[in-house]
CSV table of C-alpha atoms in Angstrom, one decimal:
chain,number,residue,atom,x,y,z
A,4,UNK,CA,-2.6,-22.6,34.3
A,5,UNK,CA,-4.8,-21.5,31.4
A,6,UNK,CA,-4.9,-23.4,28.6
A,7,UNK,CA,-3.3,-21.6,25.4
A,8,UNK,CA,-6.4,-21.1,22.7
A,9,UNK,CA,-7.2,-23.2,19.6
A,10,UNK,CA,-5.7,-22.3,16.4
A,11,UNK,CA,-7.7,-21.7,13.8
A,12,UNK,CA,-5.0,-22.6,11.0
A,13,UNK,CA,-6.7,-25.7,9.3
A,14,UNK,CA,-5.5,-28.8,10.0
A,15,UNK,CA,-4.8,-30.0,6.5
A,16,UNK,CA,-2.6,-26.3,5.0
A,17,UNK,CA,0.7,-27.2,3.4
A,18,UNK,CA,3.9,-25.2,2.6
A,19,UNK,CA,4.7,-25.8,-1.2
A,20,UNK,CA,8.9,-24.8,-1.6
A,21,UNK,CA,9.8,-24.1,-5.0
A,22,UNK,CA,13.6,-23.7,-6.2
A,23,UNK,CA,15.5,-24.3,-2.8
A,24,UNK,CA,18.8,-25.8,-3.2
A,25,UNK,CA,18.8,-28.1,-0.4
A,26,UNK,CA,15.6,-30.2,0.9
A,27,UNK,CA,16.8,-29.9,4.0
A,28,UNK,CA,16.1,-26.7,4.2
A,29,UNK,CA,13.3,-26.3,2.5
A,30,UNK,CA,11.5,-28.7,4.7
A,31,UNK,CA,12.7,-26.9,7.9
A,32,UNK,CA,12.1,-23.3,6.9
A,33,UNK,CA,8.5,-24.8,5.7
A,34,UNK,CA,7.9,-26.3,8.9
A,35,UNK,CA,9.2,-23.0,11.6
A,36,UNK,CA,6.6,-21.3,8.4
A,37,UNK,CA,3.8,-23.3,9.3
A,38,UNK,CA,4.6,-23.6,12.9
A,39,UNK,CA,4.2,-19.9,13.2
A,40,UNK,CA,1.4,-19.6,10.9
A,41,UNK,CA,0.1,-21.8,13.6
A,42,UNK,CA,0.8,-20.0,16.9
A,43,UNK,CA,-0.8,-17.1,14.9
A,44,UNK,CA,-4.3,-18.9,14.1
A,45,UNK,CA,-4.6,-18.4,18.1
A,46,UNK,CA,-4.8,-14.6,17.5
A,47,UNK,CA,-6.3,-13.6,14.1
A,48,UNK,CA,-8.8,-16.0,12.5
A,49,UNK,CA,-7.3,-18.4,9.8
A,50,UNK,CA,-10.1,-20.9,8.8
A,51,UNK,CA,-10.1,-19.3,5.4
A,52,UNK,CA,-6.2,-20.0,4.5
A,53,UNK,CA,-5.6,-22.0,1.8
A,54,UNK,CA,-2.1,-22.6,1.3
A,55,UNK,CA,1.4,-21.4,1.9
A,56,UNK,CA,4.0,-21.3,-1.0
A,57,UNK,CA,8.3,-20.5,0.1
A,58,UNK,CA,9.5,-19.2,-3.4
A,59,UNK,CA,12.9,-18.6,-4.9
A,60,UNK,CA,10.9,-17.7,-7.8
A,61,UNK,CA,8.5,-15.6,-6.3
A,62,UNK,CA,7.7,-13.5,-9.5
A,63,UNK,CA,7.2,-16.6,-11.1
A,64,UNK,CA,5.3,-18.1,-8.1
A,65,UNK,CA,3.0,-15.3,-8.5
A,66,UNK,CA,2.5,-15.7,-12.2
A,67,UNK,CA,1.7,-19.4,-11.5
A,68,UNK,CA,-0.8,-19.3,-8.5
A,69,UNK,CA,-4.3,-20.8,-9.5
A,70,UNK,CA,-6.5,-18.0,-8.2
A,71,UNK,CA,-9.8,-20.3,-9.3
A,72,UNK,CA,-11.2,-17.8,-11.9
A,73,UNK,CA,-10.0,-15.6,-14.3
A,74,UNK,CA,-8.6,-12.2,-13.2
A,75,UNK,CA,-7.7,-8.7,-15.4
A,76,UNK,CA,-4.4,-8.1,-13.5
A,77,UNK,CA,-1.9,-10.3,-13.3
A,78,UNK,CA,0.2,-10.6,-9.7
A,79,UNK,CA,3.7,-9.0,-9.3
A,80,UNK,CA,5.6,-8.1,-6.6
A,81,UNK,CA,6.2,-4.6,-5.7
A,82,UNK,CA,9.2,-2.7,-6.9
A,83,UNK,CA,8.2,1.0,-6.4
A,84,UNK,CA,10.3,2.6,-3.5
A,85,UNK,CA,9.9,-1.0,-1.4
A,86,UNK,CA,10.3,-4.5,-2.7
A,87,UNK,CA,7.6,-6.6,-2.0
A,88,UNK,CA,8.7,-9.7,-0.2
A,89,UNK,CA,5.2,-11.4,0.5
A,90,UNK,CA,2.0,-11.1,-1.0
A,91,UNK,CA,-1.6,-13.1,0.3
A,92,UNK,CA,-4.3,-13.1,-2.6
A,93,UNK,CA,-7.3,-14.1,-2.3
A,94,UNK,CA,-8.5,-17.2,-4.3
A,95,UNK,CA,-11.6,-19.3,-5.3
A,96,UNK,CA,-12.1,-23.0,-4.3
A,97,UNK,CA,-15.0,-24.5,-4.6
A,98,UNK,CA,-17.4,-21.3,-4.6
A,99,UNK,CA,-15.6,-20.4,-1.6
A,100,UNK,CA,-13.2,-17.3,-1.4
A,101,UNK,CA,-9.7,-18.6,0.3
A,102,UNK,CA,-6.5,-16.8,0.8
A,103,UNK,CA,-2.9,-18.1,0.1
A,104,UNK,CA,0.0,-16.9,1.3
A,105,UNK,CA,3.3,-16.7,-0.8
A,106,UNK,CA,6.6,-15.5,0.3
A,107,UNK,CA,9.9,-14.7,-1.2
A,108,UNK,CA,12.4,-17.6,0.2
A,109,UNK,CA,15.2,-15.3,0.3
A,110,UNK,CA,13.6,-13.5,3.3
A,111,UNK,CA,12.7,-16.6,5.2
A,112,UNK,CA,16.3,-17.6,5.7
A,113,UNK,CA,16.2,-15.5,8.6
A,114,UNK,CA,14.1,-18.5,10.5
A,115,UNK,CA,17.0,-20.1,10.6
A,116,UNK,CA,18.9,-17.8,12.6
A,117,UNK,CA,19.0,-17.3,16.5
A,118,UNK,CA,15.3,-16.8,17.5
A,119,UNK,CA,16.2,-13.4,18.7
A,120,UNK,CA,18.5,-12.4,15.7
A,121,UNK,CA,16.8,-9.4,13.4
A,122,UNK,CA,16.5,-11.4,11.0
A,123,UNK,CA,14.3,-13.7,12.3
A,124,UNK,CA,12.5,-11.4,14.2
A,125,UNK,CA,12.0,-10.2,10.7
A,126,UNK,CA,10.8,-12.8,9.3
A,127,UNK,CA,8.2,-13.6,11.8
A,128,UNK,CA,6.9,-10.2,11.5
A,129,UNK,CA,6.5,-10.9,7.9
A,130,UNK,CA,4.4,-14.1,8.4
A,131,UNK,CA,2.5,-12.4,11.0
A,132,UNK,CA,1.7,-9.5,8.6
A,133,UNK,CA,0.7,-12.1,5.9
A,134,UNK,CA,-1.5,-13.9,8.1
A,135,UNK,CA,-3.3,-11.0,8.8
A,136,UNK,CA,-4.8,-10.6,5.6
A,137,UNK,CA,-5.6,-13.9,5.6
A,138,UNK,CA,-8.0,-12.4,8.3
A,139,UNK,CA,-9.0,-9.0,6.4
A,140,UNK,CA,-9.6,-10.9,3.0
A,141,UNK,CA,-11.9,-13.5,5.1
A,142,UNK,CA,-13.7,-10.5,6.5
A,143,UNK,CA,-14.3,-8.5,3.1
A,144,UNK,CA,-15.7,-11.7,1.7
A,145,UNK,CA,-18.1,-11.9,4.9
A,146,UNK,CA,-19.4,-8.3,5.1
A,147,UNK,CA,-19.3,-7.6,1.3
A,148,UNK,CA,-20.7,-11.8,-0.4
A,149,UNK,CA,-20.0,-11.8,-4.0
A,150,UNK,CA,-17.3,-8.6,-4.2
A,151,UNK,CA,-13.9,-10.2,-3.8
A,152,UNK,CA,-12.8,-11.8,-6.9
A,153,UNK,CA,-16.4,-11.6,-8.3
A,154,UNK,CA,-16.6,-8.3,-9.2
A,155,UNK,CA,-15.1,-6.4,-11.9
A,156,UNK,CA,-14.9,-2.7,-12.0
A,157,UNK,CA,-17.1,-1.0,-14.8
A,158,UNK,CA,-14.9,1.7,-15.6
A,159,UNK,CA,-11.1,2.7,-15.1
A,160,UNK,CA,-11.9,5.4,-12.4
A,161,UNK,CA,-13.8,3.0,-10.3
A,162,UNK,CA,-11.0,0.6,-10.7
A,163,UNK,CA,-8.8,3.5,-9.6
A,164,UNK,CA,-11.0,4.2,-6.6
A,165,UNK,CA,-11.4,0.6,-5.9
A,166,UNK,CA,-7.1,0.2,-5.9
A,167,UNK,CA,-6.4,3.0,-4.2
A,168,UNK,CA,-8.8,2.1,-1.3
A,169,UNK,CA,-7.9,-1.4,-0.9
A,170,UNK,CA,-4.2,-0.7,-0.9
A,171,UNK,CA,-4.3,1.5,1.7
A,172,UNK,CA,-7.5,-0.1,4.0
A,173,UNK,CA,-5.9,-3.5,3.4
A,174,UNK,CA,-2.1,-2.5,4.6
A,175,UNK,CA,-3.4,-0.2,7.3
A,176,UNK,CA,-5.0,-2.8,8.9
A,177,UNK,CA,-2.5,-5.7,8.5
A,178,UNK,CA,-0.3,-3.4,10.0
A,179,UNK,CA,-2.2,-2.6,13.0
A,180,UNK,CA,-3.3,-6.2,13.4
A,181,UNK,CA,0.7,-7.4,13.3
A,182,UNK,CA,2.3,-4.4,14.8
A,183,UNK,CA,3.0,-6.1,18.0
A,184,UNK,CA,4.6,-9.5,16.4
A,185,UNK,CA,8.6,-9.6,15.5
A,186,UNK,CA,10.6,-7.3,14.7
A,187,UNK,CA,9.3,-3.9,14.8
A,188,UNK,CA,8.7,-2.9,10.8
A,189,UNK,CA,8.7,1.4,11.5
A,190,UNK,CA,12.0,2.0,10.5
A,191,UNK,CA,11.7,-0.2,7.4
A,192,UNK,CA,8.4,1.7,6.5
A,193,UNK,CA,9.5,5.0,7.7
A,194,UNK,CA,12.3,5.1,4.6
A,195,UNK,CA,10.0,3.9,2.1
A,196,UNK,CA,7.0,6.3,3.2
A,197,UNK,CA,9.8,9.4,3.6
A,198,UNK,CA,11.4,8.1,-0.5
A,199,UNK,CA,7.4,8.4,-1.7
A,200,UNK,CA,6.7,11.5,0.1
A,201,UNK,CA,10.1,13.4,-1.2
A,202,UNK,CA,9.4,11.7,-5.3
A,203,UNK,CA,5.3,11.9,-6.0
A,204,UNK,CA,5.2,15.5,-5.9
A,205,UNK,CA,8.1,16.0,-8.4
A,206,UNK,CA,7.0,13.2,-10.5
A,207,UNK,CA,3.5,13.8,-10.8
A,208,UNK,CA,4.6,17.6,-12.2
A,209,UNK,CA,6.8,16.7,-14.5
A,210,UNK,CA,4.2,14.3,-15.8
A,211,UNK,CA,2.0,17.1,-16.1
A,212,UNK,CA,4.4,18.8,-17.7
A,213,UNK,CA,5.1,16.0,-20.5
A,214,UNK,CA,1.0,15.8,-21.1
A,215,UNK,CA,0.8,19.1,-21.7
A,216,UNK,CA,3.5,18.5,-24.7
A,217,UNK,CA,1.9,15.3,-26.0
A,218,UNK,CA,-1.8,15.3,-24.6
A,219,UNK,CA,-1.3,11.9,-23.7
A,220,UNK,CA,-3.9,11.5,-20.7
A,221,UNK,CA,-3.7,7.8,-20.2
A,222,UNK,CA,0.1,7.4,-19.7
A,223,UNK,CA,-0.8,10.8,-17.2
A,224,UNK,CA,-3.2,9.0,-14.7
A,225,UNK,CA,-0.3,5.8,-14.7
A,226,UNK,CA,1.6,7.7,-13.2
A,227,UNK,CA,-0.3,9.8,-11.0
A,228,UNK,CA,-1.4,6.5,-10.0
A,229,UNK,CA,1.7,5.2,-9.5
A,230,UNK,CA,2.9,7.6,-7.2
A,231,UNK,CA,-0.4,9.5,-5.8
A,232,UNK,CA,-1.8,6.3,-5.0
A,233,UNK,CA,1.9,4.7,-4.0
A,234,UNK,CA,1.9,7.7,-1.2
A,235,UNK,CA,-1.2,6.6,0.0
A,236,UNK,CA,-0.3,3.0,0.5
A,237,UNK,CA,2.7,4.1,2.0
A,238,UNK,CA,1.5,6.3,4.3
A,239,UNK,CA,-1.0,3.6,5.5
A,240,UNK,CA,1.4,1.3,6.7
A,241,UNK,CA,3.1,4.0,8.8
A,242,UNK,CA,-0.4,4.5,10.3
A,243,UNK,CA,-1.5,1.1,10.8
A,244,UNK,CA,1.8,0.6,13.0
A,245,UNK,CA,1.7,3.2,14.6
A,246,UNK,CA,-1.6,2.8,15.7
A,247,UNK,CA,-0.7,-0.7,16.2
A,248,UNK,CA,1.9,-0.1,18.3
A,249,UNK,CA,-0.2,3.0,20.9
A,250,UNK,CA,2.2,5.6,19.1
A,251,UNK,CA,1.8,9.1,18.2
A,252,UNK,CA,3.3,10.1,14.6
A,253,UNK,CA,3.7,13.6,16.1
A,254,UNK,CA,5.4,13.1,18.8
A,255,UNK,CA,7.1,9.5,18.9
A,256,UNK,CA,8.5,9.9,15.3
A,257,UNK,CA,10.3,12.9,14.7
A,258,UNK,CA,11.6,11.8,11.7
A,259,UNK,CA,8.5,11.6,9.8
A,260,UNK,CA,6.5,14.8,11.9
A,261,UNK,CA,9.7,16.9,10.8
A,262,UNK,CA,9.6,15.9,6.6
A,263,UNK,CA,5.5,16.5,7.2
A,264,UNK,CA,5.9,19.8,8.9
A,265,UNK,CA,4.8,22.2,6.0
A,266,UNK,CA,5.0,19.9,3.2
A,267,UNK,CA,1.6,19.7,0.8
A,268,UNK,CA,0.7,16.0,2.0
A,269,UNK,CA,0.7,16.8,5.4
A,270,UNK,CA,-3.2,17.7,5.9
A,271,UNK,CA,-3.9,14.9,3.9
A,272,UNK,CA,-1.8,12.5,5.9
A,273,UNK,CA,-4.0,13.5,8.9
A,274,UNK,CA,-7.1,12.7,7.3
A,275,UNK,CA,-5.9,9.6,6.2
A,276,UNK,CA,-5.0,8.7,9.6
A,277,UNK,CA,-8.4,9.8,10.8
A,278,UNK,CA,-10.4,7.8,7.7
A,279,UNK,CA,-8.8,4.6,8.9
A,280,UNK,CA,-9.5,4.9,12.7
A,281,UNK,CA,-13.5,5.2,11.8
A,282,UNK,CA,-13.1,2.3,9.7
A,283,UNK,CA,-11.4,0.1,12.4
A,284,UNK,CA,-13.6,1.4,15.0
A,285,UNK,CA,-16.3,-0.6,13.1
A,286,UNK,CA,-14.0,-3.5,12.3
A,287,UNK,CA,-16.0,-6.1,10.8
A,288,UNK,CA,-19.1,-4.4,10.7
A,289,UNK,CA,-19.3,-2.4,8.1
A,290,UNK,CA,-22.5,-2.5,6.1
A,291,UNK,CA,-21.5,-0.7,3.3
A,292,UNK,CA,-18.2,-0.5,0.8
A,293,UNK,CA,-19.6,3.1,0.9
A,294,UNK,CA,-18.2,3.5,4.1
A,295,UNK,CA,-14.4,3.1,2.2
A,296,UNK,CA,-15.0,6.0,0.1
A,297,UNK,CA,-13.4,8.7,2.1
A,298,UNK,CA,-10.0,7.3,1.5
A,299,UNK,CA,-10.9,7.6,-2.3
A,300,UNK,CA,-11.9,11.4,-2.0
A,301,UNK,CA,-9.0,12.1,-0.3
A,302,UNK,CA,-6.6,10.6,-3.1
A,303,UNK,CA,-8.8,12.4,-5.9
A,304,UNK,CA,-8.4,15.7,-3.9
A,305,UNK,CA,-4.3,15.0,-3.5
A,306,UNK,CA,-4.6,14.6,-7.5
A,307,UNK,CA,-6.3,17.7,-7.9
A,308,UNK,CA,-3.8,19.2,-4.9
A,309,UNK,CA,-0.7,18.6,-7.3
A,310,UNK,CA,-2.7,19.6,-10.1
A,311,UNK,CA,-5.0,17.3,-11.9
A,312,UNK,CA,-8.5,17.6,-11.2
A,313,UNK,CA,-10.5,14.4,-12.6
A,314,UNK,CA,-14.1,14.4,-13.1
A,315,UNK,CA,-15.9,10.7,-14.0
A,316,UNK,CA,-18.3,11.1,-16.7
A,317,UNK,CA,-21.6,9.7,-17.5
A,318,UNK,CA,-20.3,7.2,-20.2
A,319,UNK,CA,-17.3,5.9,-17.3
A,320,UNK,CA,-14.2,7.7,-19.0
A,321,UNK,CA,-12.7,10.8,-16.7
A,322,UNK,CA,-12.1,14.2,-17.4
A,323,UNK,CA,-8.6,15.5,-17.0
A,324,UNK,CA,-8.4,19.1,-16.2
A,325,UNK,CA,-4.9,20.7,-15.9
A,326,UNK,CA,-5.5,24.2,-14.6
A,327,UNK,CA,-2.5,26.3,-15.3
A,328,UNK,CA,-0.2,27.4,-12.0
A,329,UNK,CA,2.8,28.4,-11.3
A,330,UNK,CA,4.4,24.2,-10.7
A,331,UNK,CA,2.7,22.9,-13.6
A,332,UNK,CA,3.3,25.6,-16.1
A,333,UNK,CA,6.1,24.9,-18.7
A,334,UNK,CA,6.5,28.3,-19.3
A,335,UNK,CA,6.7,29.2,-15.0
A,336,UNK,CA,9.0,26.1,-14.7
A,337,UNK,CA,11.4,27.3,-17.1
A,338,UNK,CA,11.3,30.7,-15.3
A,339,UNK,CA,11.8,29.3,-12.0
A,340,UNK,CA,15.0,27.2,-13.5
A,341,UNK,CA,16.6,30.6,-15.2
A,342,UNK,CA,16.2,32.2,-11.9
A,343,UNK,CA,17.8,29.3,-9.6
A,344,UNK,CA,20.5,29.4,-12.2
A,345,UNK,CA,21.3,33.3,-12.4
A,346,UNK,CA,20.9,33.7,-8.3
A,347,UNK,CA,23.7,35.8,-7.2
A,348,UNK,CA,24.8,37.2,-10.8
A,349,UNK,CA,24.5,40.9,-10.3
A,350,UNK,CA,23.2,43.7,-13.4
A,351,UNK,CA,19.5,42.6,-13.6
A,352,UNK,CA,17.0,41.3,-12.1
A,353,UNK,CA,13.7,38.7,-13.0
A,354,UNK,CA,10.5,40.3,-12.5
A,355,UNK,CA,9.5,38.4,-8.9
A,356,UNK,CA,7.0,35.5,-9.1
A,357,UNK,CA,5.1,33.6,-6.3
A,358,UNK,CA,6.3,30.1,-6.7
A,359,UNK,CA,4.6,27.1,-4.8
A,360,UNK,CA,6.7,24.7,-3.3
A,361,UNK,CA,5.4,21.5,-4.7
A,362,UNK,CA,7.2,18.9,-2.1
């Protein structure tokens, strides 16, 4: 019988519980945590972890968490099209770069449900997802010495480039790393990724619209950020399980091949897709952030797709180029509403117009 391998959770990690009613259950839904947390340290490498926290408060948990040096952007949870439910930063102790885990309590209740129940299956997939960037973040810090939580973006398009590629590498990866553990997350991911793809197009128009009332640029890039850069995120998870799990997007998810077929995002789906597998084909060995770039060329060519064409300058600020077409014109827009609204009346006719179907 072959002995089962050594964990690499350390030996002296605690669950913190902040807010639960009972102690009772604090101290059991802490322990099956760390128990699991455990059993994982035998398949991804934990040495780095350096605590767990079980929040009620888990916006304020996030607030609160020591990260061991000063940092420009304060933790929150997620709230656009998914709730985020459990979040591992990394953090400094002692001149060494650590990673602690904190969840939202309300979605470890499940562990106290039949092991096979959904919603504990759930819940160990969220642990297991966790834990995995315990390994990524461990990893960055090995292949890259002195870039996480050490360095600090020079301008706001590299800090653009630098969140939209760790978002998506990060959660891409966790997900292929976890896939296999708990409840299987595609259906949960699937609505959220199929809510982004359906909104950012829209969105990001009409906020082209708006700038080109009141020339406000910044508040522009916010919120193609928020939902170019959303779409990318959520599109990785998708990917990262899929590939996680052996599955074909094309042809073991219907759902999501259908709502691509056609749709502007589509080609830059695929290349996302194909971005990641190179990177996880040298897992760990990268030599280069360098190497992380293509995922930030696709998102600046998705900006300029719906668009926005951004050029970074010699000083660090961006150029924002609106180019006029026929889904970011005001004047086209308003065309294309009169139209929709006087289909069918009979006695004229509006002079016909290419539209594009912005998705």
């Amino acid at each position: 019988m072959s002995e089962q391998p050594q964990t690499t959770m350390p030996s002296n990690v605690s669950a913190s519980a902040r807010n639960y009613a009972r102690e009772e259950d604090a101290r059991a839904i802490g322990s099956s945590t760390l128990a699991l947390i455990q059993y994982f340290g035998q398949h991804m490498n934990l040495h780095t972890l350096d605590g767990v926290t079980l929040a009620y408060d888990y916006d304020e948990a996030l607030k609160e968490l020591d990260r061991g040096v000063e940092v420009s952007t304060e933790l929150s949870a997620s709230k656009e099209w998914g709730i985020g439910i459990a979040m591992t930063p990394a953090v400094l102790r002692d001149g060494a770069v650590k990673s602690h885990i904190l969840f939202n309590a309300v979605f470890l209740e499940g562990l106290m449900e039949a092991p096979d129940s959904d919603a504990c299956q759930e819940a160990v997939h969220t642990i297991a997802h966790e834990c995995a960037h315990v390994e990524l973040n461990a990893i960055k810090d090995r292949q890259f010495p002195g870039v996480v939580l050490r360095y600090q973006a020079k301008t706001w398009y590299e800090a653009l480039r630098m969140e939209v590629i760790e978002a998506s590498w990060d959660e891409y990866a966790a997900c292929r790393i976890s896939a296999d553990f708990g409840k299987n997350p595609f259906e949960n991911y699937t609505e959220v990724f199929l809510s982004a793809l359906a909104e950012a197009g829209p969105n990001v128009r009409k906020a082209i619209l708006k700038c080109r009332q009141d020339a406000d640029y910044n508040e522009l890039m916010i919120e193609a950020q928020r939902n170019i850069g959303n779409l990318v995120k959520y599109a990785s998870y998708v990917l990262g399980t899929a590939d996680g799990l052996s599955k074909d997007v094309d042809t073991d998810f219907k759902e999501i091949s259908e709502a691509l077929k056609g749709h502007w995002f589509s080609p830059f789906f695929f290349r996302l897709r194909d971005a990641h597998r190179a990177l996880w084909q040298r897992f760990g060995e990268w030599e280069s952030l360098m190497e992380f770039e293509t995922i930030a060329d696709i998102w600046l060519e998705m900006l300029a797709d719906r668009g926005m064409e951004v050029t970074p300058q010699e000083d660090g600020t961006m150029y924002v180029s609106l180019p006029f077409r026929v889904n970011t014109s005001a004047f086209q827009d308003m065309m294309r509403g009169v139209h929709q609204a006087t289909k069918g009346l009979q006695g004229w006719q509006l002079p016909t117009t290419k539209t594009v179907d912005d998705g």
